[in-house]
mmCIF file of C-alpha atoms in Angstrom:
data_model
loop_
_atom_site.group_PDB
_atom_site.id
_atom_site.type_symbol
_atom_site.label_atom_id
_atom_site.label_comp_id
_atom_site.label_asym_id
_atom_site.label_seq_id
_atom_site.Cartn_x
_atom_site.Cartn_y
_atom_site.Cartn_z
ATOM 1 C CA MET A 138 0.000 0.000 0.000
ATOM 2 C CA ARG A 139 2.869 2.365 0.793
ATOM 3 C CA ALA A 140 4.422 2.098 -2.706
ATOM 4 C CA PRO A 141 1.247 3.075 -4.639
ATOM 5 C CA LEU A 142 0.650 5.916 -2.172
ATOM 6 C CA ALA A 143 4.206 7.236 -2.618
ATOM 7 C CA LEU A 144 3.880 7.026 -6.396
ATOM 8 C CA ALA A 145 0.591 8.892 -6.357
ATOM 9 C CA THR A 146 2.095 11.592 -4.134
ATOM 10 C CA ALA A 147 5.060 12.008 -6.497
ATOM 11 C CA ILE A 148 2.761 12.342 -9.500
ATOM 12 C CA VAL A 149 0.744 15.056 -7.762
ATOM 13 C CA VAL A 150 3.698 16.996 -6.328
ATOM 14 C CA ALA A 151 6.199 16.834 -9.227
ATOM 15 C CA PRO A 152 4.269 18.965 -11.753
ATOM 16 C CA ALA A 153 3.651 21.641 -9.117
ATOM 17 C CA THR A 154 7.372 21.815 -8.324
ATOM 18 C CA ALA A 155 8.396 22.024 -11.975
ATOM 19 C CA ALA A 156 5.767 24.651 -12.659
ATOM 20 C CA ALA A 157 7.445 26.948 -10.117
ATOM 21 C CA ASP A 158 9.821 27.955 -12.906
ATOM 22 C CA ARG A 159 7.004 29.277 -15.045
ATOM 23 C CA ARG A 160 6.156 32.997 -15.070
ATOM 24 C CA GLU A 161 8.886 33.777 -12.530
ATOM 25 C CA ALA A 162 10.898 36.990 -12.603
ATOM 26 C CA SER A 163 14.365 37.334 -11.149
ATOM 27 C CA LEU A 164 17.174 39.750 -10.335
ATOM 28 C CA HIS A 165 20.761 38.465 -10.592
ATOM 29 C CA ALA A 166 24.126 39.704 -9.293
ATOM 30 C CA HIS A 167 27.313 38.367 -10.920
ATOM 31 C CA ALA A 168 31.034 38.471 -10.155
ATOM 32 C CA ILE A 169 33.118 38.030 -13.326
ATOM 33 C CA GLY A 170 36.734 37.078 -13.975
ATOM 34 C CA GLY A 171 38.315 36.233 -17.290
ATOM 35 C CA LEU A 172 40.898 36.586 -20.008
ATOM 36 C CA VAL A 173 40.352 39.154 -22.769
ATOM 37 C CA THR A 174 42.192 39.358 -26.087
ATOM 38 C CA LEU A 175 41.750 42.827 -27.547
ATOM 39 C CA GLY A 176 42.998 45.268 -30.102
ATOM 40 C CA GLY A 177 43.507 48.936 -29.450
ATOM 41 C CA PRO A 178 44.103 52.355 -30.990
ATOM 42 C CA ALA A 179 47.589 53.094 -32.392
ATOM 43 C CA THR A 180 48.434 49.432 -33.020
ATOM 44 C CA ASP A 181 47.486 46.595 -35.334
ATOM 45 C CA ASP A 182 48.429 43.994 -32.725
ATOM 46 C CA THR A 183 46.286 42.364 -30.067
ATOM 47 C CA SER A 184 47.015 41.936 -26.387
ATOM 48 C CA SER A 185 45.742 39.598 -23.683
ATOM 49 C CA ALA A 186 44.677 40.880 -20.292
ATOM 50 C CA LEU A 187 43.028 39.642 -17.135
ATOM 51 C CA ALA A 188 39.743 41.412 -16.471
ATOM 52 C CA LEU A 189 37.476 41.547 -13.445
ATOM 53 C CA GLY A 190 33.964 42.885 -13.261
ATOM 54 C CA VAL A 191 30.391 42.700 -12.072
ATOM 55 C CA ALA A 192 27.032 42.362 -13.779
ATOM 56 C CA ALA A 193 23.349 42.810 -12.992
ATOM 57 C CA ARG A 194 20.626 40.923 -14.836
ATOM 58 C CA ALA A 195 16.833 41.023 -14.860
ATOM 59 C CA SER A 196 14.963 38.049 -16.298
ATOM 60 C CA TYR A 197 11.517 36.634 -16.871
ATOM 61 C CA ALA A 198 10.522 33.055 -17.658
ATOM 62 C CA THR A 199 7.606 32.333 -19.959
ATOM 63 C CA SER A 200 7.928 28.566 -19.530
ATOM 64 C CA ASN A 201 9.795 26.016 -17.439
ATOM 65 C CA ARG A 202 12.474 25.829 -20.129
ATOM 66 C CA PHE A 203 13.037 29.370 -21.438
ATOM 67 C CA GLN A 204 14.125 32.478 -19.542
ATOM 68 C CA TYR A 205 14.566 35.870 -21.252
ATOM 69 C CA ASP A 206 16.788 38.577 -19.834
ATOM 70 C CA ALA A 207 18.639 41.880 -20.117
ATOM 71 C CA GLN A 208 22.074 42.316 -18.561
ATOM 72 C CA LEU A 209 24.463 45.171 -17.824
ATOM 73 C CA ALA A 210 28.106 44.244 -17.168
ATOM 74 C CA VAL A 211 31.224 46.288 -16.460
ATOM 75 C CA LEU A 212 34.807 45.004 -16.747
ATOM 76 C CA ALA A 213 38.220 46.506 -16.079
ATOM 77 C CA GLY A 214 41.818 45.443 -16.657
ATOM 78 C CA SER A 215 45.211 46.522 -17.977
ATOM 79 C CA ALA A 216 46.722 45.408 -21.297
ATOM 80 C CA ASP A 217 50.280 45.540 -22.677
ATOM 81 C CA TRP A 218 51.297 45.893 -26.335
ATOM 82 C CA ASP A 219 54.715 45.330 -27.916
ATOM 83 C CA ARG A 220 55.046 48.558 -29.871
ATOM 84 C CA GLY A 221 53.367 51.863 -30.593
ATOM 85 C CA THR A 222 54.280 55.425 -31.532
ATOM 86 C CA PHE A 223 52.888 58.306 -29.495
ATOM 87 C CA ASP A 224 53.279 62.011 -28.873
ATOM 88 C CA THR A 225 54.450 62.957 -25.388
ATOM 89 C CA ARG A 226 55.399 66.255 -23.771
ATOM 90 C CA GLY A 227 59.021 65.417 -24.540
ATOM 91 C CA GLY A 228 58.430 64.547 -28.196
ATOM 92 C CA THR A 229 57.489 61.459 -30.200
ATOM 93 C CA VAL A 230 58.220 58.120 -28.515
ATOM 94 C CA THR A 231 58.099 54.586 -29.930
ATOM 95 C CA GLY A 232 58.149 51.545 -27.677
ATOM 96 C CA PRO A 233 56.161 48.995 -25.671
ATOM 97 C CA PHE A 234 53.108 50.461 -23.981
ATOM 98 C CA SER A 235 50.245 49.623 -21.667
ATOM 99 C CA ARG A 236 46.716 50.947 -21.200
ATOM 100 C CA GLY A 237 44.002 50.644 -18.635
ATOM 101 C CA VAL A 238 40.844 49.322 -20.287
ATOM 102 C CA GLN A 239 37.260 49.570 -19.036
ATOM 103 C CA ALA A 240 34.242 48.095 -20.794
ATOM 104 C CA ALA A 241 30.482 48.353 -20.270
ATOM 105 C CA ARG A 242 28.176 45.907 -22.046
ATOM 106 C CA LEU A 243 24.393 45.884 -22.384
ATOM 107 C CA ASP A 244 22.897 42.763 -23.928
ATOM 108 C CA ALA A 245 19.688 40.780 -24.248
ATOM 109 C CA GLY A 246 19.664 37.020 -24.075
ATOM 110 C CA VAL A 247 17.767 33.798 -23.640
ATOM 111 C CA THR A 248 18.652 31.032 -21.198
ATOM 112 C CA LEU A 249 17.702 27.405 -21.755
ATOM 113 C CA ARG A 250 17.173 25.588 -18.433
ATOM 114 C CA PHE A 251 17.218 21.828 -17.906
ATOM 115 C CA GLY A 252 16.083 21.286 -14.342
ATOM 116 C CA VAL A 253 14.280 22.563 -11.271
ATOM 117 C CA ALA A 254 16.481 22.004 -8.200
ATOM 118 C CA LEU A 255 19.823 21.358 -9.898
ATOM 119 C CA ILE A 256 19.671 23.345 -13.140
ATOM 120 C CA PRO A 257 22.125 23.058 -16.053
ATOM 121 C CA THR A 258 21.847 26.208 -18.184
ATOM 122 C CA VAL A 259 22.868 27.468 -21.613
ATOM 123 C CA ARG A 260 22.640 31.199 -22.418
ATOM 124 C CA VAL A 261 23.157 33.076 -25.689
ATOM 125 C CA ALA A 262 23.049 36.869 -25.963
ATOM 126 C CA LEU A 263 23.663 39.771 -28.321
ATOM 127 C CA GLY A 264 24.446 43.334 -27.329
ATOM 128 C CA VAL A 265 26.545 46.461 -27.588
ATOM 129 C CA GLN A 266 29.721 47.232 -25.690
ATOM 130 C CA GLY A 267 31.496 50.507 -25.092
ATOM 131 C CA VAL A 268 35.215 50.441 -24.301
ATOM 132 C CA ARG A 269 37.401 53.159 -22.821
ATOM 133 C CA TYR A 270 41.108 52.861 -23.593
ATOM 134 C CA GLY A 271 43.130 54.843 -21.057
ATOM 135 C CA ALA A 272 46.143 56.979 -21.920
ATOM 136 C CA ALA A 273 49.098 54.935 -23.152
ATOM 137 C CA GLU A 274 52.013 54.502 -20.751
ATOM 138 C CA VAL A 275 55.032 54.144 -23.068
ATOM 139 C CA ASP A 276 58.417 52.634 -22.181
ATOM 140 C CA ASN A 277 61.066 54.800 -23.894
ATOM 141 C CA GLY A 278 63.977 52.694 -22.677
ATOM 142 C CA ALA A 279 64.886 54.962 -19.787
ATOM 143 C CA SER A 280 61.516 55.541 -18.128
ATOM 144 C CA THR A 281 57.783 55.308 -18.636
ATOM 145 C CA VAL A 282 56.035 58.354 -20.064
ATOM 146 C CA THR A 283 52.372 59.132 -20.574
ATOM 147 C CA ALA A 284 51.294 59.795 -24.148
ATOM 148 C CA THR A 285 49.270 62.962 -24.630
ATOM 149 C CA GLY A 286 45.828 62.709 -26.187
ATOM 150 C CA SER A 287 46.091 58.920 -26.448
ATOM 151 C CA ASP A 288 42.970 57.899 -24.551
ATOM 152 C CA ALA A 289 40.135 56.735 -26.790
ATOM 153 C CA LEU A 290 36.645 55.248 -26.890
ATOM 154 C CA GLY A 291 35.468 52.233 -28.866
ATOM 155 C CA LEU A 292 32.179 50.502 -29.645
ATOM 156 C CA HIS A 293 31.477 46.830 -30.300
ATOM 157 C CA LEU A 294 28.562 44.754 -31.479
ATOM 158 C CA ILE A 295 29.153 41.621 -29.457
ATOM 159 C CA GLY A 296 27.746 38.132 -29.070
ATOM 160 C CA SER A 297 28.233 35.779 -26.156
ATOM 161 C CA ALA A 298 27.427 32.240 -25.043
ATOM 162 C CA SER A 299 27.801 30.461 -21.717
ATOM 163 C CA ALA A 300 27.027 27.176 -19.997
ATOM 164 C CA GLY A 301 26.487 26.866 -16.284
ATOM 165 C CA LEU A 302 24.986 25.038 -13.357
ATOM 166 C CA ASP A 303 22.513 26.594 -10.920
ATOM 167 C CA TYR A 304 21.253 25.315 -7.586
ATOM 168 C CA ARG A 305 17.858 26.278 -6.224
ATOM 169 C CA VAL A 306 18.385 26.906 -2.510
ATOM 170 C CA ASN A 307 14.701 27.651 -2.001
ATOM 171 C CA ARG A 308 11.790 29.169 -3.879
ATOM 172 C CA ARG A 309 13.369 32.634 -3.771
ATOM 173 C CA LEU A 310 17.119 32.044 -4.008
ATOM 174 C CA ILE A 311 19.277 30.434 -6.708
ATOM 175 C CA VAL A 312 23.085 30.379 -6.769
ATOM 176 C CA GLY A 313 25.357 29.136 -9.523
ATOM 177 C CA ALA A 314 28.412 29.368 -11.724
ATOM 178 C CA ALA A 315 28.979 29.556 -15.472
ATOM 179 C CA ALA A 316 31.770 29.607 -18.033
ATOM 180 C CA GLY A 317 31.416 31.536 -21.263
ATOM 181 C CA ALA A 318 32.943 33.367 -24.186
ATOM 182 C CA SER A 319 32.243 36.556 -26.124
ATOM 183 C CA LEU A 320 33.284 37.805 -29.552
ATOM 184 C CA ALA A 321 32.995 41.216 -31.193
ATOM 185 C CA VAL A 322 31.609 41.328 -34.720
ATOM 186 C CA PRO A 323 34.616 41.912 -37.028
ATOM 187 C CA GLY A 324 34.751 45.358 -38.588
ATOM 188 C CA VAL A 325 32.837 47.057 -35.774
ATOM 189 C CA GLY A 326 35.459 48.568 -33.463
ATOM 190 C CA GLU A 327 38.710 46.995 -32.355
ATOM 191 C CA ALA A 328 39.168 43.248 -31.937
ATOM 192 C CA TRP A 329 37.671 41.732 -28.770
ATOM 193 C CA ARG A 330 37.187 38.187 -27.558
ATOM 194 C CA SER A 331 36.974 36.866 -24.032
ATOM 195 C CA PHE A 332 36.738 33.722 -21.957
ATOM 196 C CA ASP A 333 35.283 34.189 -18.505
ATOM 197 C CA VAL A 334 33.883 32.545 -15.400
ATOM 198 C CA THR A 335 31.021 33.968 -13.360
ATOM 199 C CA LEU A 336 29.626 33.309 -9.903
ATOM 200 C CA HIS A 337 26.119 34.556 -9.276
ATOM 201 C CA ALA A 338 23.153 34.703 -6.957
ATOM 202 C CA ALA A 339 19.575 35.439 -7.992
ATOM 203 C CA TYR A 340 16.389 36.447 -6.196
ATOM 204 C CA TYR A 341 13.196 35.017 -7.729
ATOM 205 C CA TYR A 342 9.646 36.271 -7.350
ATOM 206 C CA TYR A 343 6.299 35.662 -9.019
ATOM 207 C CA PRO A 344 4.528 38.797 -10.273
ATOM 208 C CA ARG A 345 0.870 38.529 -11.260
ATOM 209 C CA TRP A 346 1.234 39.963 -14.763
#
């Protein structure tokens, strides 16, 4: 008698649990770390840099499987290049140089979810990214000098994809991690591609829309 009763209970309870994903809204906070390969003004070469950042995301699920979202992320790091020519207060200097780089990205995406309590995820997104390249710090062989008028702004059209694993702590809280990559559309701004890891927490609620 106990086995049929347990089976009947599971049949009744399981759909209700799965349906908790449907029509839920959420707010996410992310910590980001990764490796960026990027181009820059005054050089045809690319450089690799470690970048750290944060992101905030708002999402809404229309079904148990699909979640739609908008995300704002900011990243910062410092990149080194082998050679560039710049104007300085002491004249024109050619040599290795470095720049501080900050990026802000706004994108819209869709996340495919494969569970309720333990949730594998796949997200794809498309957005725009603004990049600030700080003034070049040039090594002239004797010292490091700051190039005048060398800071610049850039704009990217960028796509990204990530795969992750979330854990539903309770009805309101989900935590997780993901690994992903992004790539700027060639011909729109300087080169940019990244590989990153994120840790995140999300608050879920159920608006009556």
